[in-house]
CSV table of C-alpha atoms in Angstrom, one decimal:
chain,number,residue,atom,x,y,z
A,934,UNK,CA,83.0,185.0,206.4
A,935,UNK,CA,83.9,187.6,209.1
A,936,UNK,CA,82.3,191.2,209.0
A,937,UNK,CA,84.0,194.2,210.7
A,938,UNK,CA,82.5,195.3,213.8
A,939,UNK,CA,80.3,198.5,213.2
A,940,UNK,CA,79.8,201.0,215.8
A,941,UNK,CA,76.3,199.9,216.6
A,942,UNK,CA,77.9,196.6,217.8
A,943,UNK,CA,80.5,198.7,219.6
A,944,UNK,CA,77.9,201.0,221.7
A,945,UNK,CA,75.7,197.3,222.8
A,946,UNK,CA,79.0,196.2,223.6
A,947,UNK,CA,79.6,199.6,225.9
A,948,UNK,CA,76.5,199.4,227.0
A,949,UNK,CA,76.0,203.3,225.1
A,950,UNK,CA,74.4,205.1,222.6
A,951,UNK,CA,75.7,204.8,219.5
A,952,UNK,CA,76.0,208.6,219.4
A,953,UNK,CA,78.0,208.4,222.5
A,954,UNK,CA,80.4,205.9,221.5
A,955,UNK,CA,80.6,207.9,218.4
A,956,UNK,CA,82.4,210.8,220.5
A,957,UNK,CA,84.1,208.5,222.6
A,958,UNK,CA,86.0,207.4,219.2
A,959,UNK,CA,86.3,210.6,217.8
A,960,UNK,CA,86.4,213.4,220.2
A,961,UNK,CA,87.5,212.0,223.4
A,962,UNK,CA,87.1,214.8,225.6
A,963,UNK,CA,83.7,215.0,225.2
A,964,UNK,CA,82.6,212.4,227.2
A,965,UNK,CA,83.4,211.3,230.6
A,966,UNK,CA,87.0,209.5,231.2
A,967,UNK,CA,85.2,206.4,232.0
A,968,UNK,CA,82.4,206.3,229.4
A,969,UNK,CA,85.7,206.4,226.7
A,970,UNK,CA,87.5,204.1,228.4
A,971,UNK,CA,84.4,201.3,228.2
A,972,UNK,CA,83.9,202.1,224.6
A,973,UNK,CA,87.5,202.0,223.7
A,974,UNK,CA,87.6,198.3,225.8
A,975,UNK,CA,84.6,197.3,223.7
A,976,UNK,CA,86.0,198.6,220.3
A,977,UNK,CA,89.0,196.5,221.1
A,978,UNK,CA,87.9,193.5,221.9
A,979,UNK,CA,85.3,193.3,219.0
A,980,UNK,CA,88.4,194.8,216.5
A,981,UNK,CA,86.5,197.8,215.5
A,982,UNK,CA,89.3,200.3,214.3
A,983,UNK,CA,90.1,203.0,217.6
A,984,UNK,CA,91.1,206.4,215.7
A,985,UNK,CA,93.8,208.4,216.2
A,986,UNK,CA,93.0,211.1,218.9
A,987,UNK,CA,92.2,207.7,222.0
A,988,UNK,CA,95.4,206.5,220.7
A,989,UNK,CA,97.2,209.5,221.9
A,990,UNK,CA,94.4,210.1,225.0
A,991,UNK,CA,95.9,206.4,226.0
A,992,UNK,CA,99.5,207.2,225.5
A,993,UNK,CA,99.7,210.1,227.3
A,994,UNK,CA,100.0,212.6,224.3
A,995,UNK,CA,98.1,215.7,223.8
A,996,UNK,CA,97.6,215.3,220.2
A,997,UNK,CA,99.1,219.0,219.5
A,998,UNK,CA,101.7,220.3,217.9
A,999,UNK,CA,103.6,223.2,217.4
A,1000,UNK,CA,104.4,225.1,214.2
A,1001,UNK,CA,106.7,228.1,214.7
A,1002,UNK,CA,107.1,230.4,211.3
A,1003,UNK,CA,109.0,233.7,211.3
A,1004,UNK,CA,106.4,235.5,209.5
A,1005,UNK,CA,102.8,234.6,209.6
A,1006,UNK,CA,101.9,237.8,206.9
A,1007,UNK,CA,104.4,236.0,204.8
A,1008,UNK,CA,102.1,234.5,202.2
A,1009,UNK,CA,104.9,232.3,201.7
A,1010,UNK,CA,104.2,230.3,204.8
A,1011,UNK,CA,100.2,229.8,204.2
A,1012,UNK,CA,101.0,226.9,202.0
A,1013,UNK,CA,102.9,225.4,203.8
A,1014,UNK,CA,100.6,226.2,207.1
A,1015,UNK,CA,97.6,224.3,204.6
A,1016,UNK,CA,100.0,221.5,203.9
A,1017,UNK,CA,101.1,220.5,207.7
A,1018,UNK,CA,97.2,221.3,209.0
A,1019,UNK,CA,95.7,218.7,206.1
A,1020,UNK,CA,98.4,216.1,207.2
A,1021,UNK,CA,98.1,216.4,211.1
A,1022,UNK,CA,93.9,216.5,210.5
A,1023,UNK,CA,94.8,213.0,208.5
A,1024,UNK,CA,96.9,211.6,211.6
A,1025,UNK,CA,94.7,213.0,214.5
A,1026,UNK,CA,96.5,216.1,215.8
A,1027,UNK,CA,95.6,219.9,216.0
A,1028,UNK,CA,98.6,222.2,215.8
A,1029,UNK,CA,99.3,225.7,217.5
A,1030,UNK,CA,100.9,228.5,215.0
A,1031,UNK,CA,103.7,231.1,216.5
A,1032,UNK,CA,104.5,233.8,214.7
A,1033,UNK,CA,108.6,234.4,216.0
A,1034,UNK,CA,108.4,238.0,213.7
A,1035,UNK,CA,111.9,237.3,212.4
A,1036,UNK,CA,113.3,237.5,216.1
A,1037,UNK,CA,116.0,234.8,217.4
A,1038,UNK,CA,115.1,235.2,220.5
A,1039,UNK,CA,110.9,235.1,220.0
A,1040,UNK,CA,111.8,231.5,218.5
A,1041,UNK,CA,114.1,230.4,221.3
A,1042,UNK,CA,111.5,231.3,223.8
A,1043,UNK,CA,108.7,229.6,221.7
A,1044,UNK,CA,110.3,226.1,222.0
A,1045,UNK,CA,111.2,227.0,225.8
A,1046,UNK,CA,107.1,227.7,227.1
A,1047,UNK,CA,106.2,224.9,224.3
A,1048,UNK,CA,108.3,221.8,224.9
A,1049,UNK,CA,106.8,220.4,227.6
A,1050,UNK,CA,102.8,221.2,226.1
A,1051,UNK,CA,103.3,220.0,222.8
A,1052,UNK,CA,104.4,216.5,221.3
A,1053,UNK,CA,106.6,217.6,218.5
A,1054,UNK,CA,107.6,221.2,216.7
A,1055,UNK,CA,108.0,221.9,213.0
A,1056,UNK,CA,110.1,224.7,212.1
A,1057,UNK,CA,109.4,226.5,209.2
A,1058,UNK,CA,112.7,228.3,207.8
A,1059,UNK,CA,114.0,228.6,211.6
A,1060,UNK,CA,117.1,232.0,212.5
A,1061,UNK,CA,118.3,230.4,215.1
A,1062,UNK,CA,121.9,229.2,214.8
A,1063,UNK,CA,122.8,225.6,213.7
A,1064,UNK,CA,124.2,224.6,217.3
A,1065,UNK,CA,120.9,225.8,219.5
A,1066,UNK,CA,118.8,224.0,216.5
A,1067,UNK,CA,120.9,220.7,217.6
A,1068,UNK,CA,120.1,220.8,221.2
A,1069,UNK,CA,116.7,221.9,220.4
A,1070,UNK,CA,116.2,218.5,218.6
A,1071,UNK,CA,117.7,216.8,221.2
A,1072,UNK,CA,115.4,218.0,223.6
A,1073,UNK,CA,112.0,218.0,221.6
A,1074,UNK,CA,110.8,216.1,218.8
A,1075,UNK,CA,112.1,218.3,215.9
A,1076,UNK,CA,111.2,218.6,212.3
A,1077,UNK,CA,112.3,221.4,210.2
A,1078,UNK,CA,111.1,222.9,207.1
A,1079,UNK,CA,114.2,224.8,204.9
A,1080,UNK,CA,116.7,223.9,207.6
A,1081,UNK,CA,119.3,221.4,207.8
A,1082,UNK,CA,119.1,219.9,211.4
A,1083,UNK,CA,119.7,216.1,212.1
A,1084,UNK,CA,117.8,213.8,210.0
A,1085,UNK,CA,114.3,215.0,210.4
A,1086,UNK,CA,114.1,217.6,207.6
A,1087,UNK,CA,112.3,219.0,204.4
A,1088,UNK,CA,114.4,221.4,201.7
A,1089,UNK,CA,113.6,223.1,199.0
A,1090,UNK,CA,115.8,223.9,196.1
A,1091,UNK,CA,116.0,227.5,196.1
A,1092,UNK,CA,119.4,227.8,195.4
A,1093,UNK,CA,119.2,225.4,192.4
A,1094,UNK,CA,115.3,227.9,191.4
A,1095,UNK,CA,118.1,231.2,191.9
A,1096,UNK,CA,120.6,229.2,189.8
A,1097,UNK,CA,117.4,228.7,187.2
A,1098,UNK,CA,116.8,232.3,187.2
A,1099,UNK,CA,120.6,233.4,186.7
A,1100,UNK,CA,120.7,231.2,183.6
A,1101,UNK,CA,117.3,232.7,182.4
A,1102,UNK,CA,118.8,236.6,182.5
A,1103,UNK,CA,121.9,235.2,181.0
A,1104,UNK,CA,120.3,233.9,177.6
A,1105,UNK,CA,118.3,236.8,177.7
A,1106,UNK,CA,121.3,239.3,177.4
A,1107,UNK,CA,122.1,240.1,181.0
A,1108,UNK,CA,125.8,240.5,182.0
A,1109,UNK,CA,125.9,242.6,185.1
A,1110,UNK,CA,122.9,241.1,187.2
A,1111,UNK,CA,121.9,241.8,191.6
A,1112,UNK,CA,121.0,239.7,194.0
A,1113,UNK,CA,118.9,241.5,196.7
A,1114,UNK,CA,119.2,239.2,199.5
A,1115,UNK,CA,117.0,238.1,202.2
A,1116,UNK,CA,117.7,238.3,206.3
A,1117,UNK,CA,121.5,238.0,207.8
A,1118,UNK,CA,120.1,235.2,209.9
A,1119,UNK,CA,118.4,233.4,206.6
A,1120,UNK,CA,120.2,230.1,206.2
A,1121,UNK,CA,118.3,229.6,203.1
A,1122,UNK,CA,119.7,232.9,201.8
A,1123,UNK,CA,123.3,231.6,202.4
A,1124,UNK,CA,122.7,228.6,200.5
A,1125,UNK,CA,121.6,230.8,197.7
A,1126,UNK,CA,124.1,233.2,197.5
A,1127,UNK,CA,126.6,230.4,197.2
A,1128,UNK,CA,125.1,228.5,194.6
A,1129,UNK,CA,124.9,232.0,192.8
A,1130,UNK,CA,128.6,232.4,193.3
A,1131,UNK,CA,129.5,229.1,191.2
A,1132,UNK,CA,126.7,229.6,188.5
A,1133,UNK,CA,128.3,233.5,188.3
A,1134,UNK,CA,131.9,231.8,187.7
A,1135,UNK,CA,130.7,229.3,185.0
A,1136,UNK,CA,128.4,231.7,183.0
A,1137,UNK,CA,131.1,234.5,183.0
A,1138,UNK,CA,128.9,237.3,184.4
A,1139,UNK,CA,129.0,240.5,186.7
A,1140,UNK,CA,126.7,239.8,189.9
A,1141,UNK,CA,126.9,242.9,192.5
A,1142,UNK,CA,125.5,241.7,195.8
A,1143,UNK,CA,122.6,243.8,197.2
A,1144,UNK,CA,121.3,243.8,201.1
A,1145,UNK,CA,120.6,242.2,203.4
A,1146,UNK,CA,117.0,243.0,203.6
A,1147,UNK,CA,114.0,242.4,204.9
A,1148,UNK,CA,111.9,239.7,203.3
A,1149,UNK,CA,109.0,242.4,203.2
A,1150,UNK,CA,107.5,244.3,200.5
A,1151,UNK,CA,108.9,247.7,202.1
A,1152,UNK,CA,111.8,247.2,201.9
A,1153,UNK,CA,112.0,246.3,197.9
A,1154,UNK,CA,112.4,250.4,197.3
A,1155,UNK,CA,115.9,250.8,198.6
A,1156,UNK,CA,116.6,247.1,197.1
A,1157,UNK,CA,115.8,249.1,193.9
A,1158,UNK,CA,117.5,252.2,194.6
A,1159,UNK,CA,120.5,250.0,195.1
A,1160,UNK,CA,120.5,248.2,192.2
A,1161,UNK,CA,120.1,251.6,189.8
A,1162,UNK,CA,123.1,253.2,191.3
A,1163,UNK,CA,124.6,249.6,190.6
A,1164,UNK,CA,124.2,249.5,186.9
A,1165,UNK,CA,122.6,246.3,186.4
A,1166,UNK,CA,120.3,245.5,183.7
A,1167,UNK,CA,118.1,242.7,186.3
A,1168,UNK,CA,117.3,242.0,189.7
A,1169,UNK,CA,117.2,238.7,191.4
A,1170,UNK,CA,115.0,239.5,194.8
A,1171,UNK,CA,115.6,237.4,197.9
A,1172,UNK,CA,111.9,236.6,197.4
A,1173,UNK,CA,108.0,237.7,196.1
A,1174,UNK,CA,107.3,240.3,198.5
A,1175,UNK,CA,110.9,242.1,198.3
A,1176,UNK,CA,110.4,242.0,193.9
A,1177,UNK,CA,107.0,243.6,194.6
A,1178,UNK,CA,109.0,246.0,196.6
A,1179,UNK,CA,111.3,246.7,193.8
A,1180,UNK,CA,108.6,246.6,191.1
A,1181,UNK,CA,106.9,249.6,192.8
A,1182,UNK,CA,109.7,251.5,193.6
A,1183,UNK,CA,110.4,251.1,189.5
A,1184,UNK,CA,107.5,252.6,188.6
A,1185,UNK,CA,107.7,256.0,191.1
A,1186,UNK,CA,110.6,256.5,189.5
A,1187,UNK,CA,109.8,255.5,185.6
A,1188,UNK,CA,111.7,253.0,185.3
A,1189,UNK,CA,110.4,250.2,182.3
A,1190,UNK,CA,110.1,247.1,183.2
A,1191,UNK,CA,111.5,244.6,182.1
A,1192,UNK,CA,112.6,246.8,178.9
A,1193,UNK,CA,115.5,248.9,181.3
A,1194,UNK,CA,115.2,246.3,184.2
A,1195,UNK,CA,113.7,242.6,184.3
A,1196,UNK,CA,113.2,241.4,187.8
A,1197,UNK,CA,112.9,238.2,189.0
A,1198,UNK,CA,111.4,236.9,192.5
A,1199,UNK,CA,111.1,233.2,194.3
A,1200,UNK,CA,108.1,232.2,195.7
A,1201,UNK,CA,105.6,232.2,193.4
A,1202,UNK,CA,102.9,233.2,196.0
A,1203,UNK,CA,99.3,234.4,195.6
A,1204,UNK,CA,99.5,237.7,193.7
A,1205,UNK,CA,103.1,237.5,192.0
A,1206,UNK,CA,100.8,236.4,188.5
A,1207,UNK,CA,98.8,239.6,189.4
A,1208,UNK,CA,100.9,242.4,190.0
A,1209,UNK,CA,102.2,244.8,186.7
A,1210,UNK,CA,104.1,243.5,185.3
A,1211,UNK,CA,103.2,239.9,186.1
A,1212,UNK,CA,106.7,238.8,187.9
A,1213,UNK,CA,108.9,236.1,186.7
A,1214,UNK,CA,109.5,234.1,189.9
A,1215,UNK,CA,110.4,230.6,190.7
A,1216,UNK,CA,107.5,228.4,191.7
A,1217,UNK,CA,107.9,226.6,195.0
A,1218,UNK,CA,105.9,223.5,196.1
A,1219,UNK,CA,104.8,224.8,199.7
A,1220,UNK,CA,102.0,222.8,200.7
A,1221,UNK,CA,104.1,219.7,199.8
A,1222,UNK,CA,107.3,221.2,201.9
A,1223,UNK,CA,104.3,221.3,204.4
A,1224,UNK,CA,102.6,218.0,204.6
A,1225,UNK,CA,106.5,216.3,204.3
A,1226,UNK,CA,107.1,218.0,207.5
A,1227,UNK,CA,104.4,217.3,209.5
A,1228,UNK,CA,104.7,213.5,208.0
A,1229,UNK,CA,108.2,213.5,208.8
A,1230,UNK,CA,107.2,214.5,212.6
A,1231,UNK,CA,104.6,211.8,212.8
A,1232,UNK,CA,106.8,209.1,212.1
A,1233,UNK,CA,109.6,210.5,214.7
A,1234,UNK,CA,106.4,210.4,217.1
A,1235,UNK,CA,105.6,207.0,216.2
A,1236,UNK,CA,108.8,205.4,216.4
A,1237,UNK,CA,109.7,205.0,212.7
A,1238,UNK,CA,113.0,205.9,211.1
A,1239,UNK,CA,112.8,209.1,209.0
A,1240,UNK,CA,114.6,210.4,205.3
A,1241,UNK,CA,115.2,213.8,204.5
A,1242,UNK,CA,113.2,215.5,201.9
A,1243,UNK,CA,114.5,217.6,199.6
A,1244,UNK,CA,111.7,219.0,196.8
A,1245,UNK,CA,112.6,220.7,193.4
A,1246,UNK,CA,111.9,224.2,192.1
A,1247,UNK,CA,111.2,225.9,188.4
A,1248,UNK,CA,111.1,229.2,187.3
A,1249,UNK,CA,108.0,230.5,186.2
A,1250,UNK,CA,108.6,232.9,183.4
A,1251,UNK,CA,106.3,235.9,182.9
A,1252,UNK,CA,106.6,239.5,182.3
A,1253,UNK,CA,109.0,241.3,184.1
A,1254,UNK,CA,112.0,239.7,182.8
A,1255,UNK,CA,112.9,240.8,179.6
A,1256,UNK,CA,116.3,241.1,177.0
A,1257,UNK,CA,119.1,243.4,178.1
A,1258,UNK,CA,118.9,246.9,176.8
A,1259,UNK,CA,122.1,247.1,174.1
């Protein structure tokens, strides 16, 4: 009965220490060109298993890739950061993380100095319009995260997580409701306010449209000053950090919450269960959204035929939504 090789055989084979084949294997760089090259020869022709990183040494690949996100204080985008790092450890790669701070432009010149160092670029949530996002992926092996661009992409269902929290003020009293919307260049925000629109037309409710703002926690006070002067009885906030935003802004000014206004964020990142109230939000699988994308990006690199991914939301009820005032 045949035995696999072990790496023992492999180094006599090489004519190395086993401790030197073992980096030759693993960590190709640190050994000389040659050395690998013998101990990847002698892996191969005794069928002991070569991993990843002297695959892509062989092919000409550097084993990198690029992840560009338009916020990296965003604690949105650290699970999906975990989630692409854990699946590009699994496949041999490292990745390099650009922070585009919200700027068309900072992206656009990201993938310009990258394209040519990098085997392939995920795009987490990308502002740069559809059209430059189709030549992009044209040009670069593409994958994007909360972006509609060829075939190569990951979505989550926001819009249908806003619809979810729509429904929830609705049967909780709610008839003239805001939604304080996220960037002008946020494509996801779009998509949400649309899917609002139709929910807002089949429930028979009052929304008044709020922003745009920033998806930062400074600029939730005038996202709450807004909605006051409105006259709604609830808030729907673009996402975590802008409801934290309004949350404080609700409190300078002594406003109850949820019992005068319940507000409602998307997200559900690290301290939305912590803040006072505790904020309803809708729960969004990011280190999933993650490790999709970087899995959709290995199979592009590898030749194999890729499926959109499109993950579901829920709303995570807590205590800052509460029944309309009579």
């Amino acid at each position: 009965m045949d035995r696999t090789p072990t790496l023992r055989q492999v180094a006599a084979e090489a004519g190395v220490a086993v401790s030197t084949a073992s980096r030759a294997l693993s960590r190709p760089g640190r050994v000389s060109e040659a050395t690998t090259s013998r101990v990847v020869e002698a892996a191969e022709r005794l069928g002991y298993p070569v991993g990843g990183a002297v695959r892509l040494l062989r092919e000409g690949m550097t084993g990198t890739v690029a992840l560009v996100v338009p916020d990296i204080a965003n604690p949105y985008f650290f699970g999906i950061i975990r989630g692409i790092q854990a699946r590009l450890r699994d496949g041999g790669y490292v990745h390099v993380l650009v922070d585009s701070e919200e700027s068309v432009d900072a992206e656009e010149r990201a993938l310009r100095r990258l394209r040519s160092r990098v085997d392939g670029v995920v795009l987490a949530a990308p502002r740069l319009e559809a059209q430059r996002l189709e030549v992009w992926s044209r040009s670069v092996p593409l994958v994007t995260i909360n972006r509609q661009v060829g075939g190569a992409y990951v979505l989550v269902d926001t819009p249908g997580g806003a619809v979810q929290a729509l429904d929830h003020l609705v049967s909780l009293g709610h008839r003239r409701i805001a939604y304080a919307g996220g960037p002008r260049s946020s494509w996801s925000d779009r998509r949400r306010r649309s899917a609002l629109r139709q929910a807002v037309r089949r429930a028979g409710v009052d929304v008044v449209w709020l922003g745009p703002y920033a998806p930062r926690r400074e600029a939730g006070p005038a996202a709450a000053d807004a909605a006051l002067s409105a006259g709604v009885t609830a808030v729907i906030a673009f996402n975590d950090l802008l409801a934290f935003g309004v949350l404080d802004r609700l409190a300078a000014r002594r406003v109850a919450v949820p019992e005068r206004m319940s507000v409602v964020g998307c997200d559900d990142i690290f301290g939305a269960d912590l803040v006072r109230p505790a904020l309803t939000t809708v729960a969004v699988p990011l280190e999933r959204a993650g490790h999709h994308g970087a899995d959709l990006l290995l199979a592009s690199l590898e030749g194999r035929t890729v499926d959109p991914v499109l993950l579901p939301t829920h709303l995570v009820v807590r205590e800052s939504s509460g029944r309309a005032r009579a």
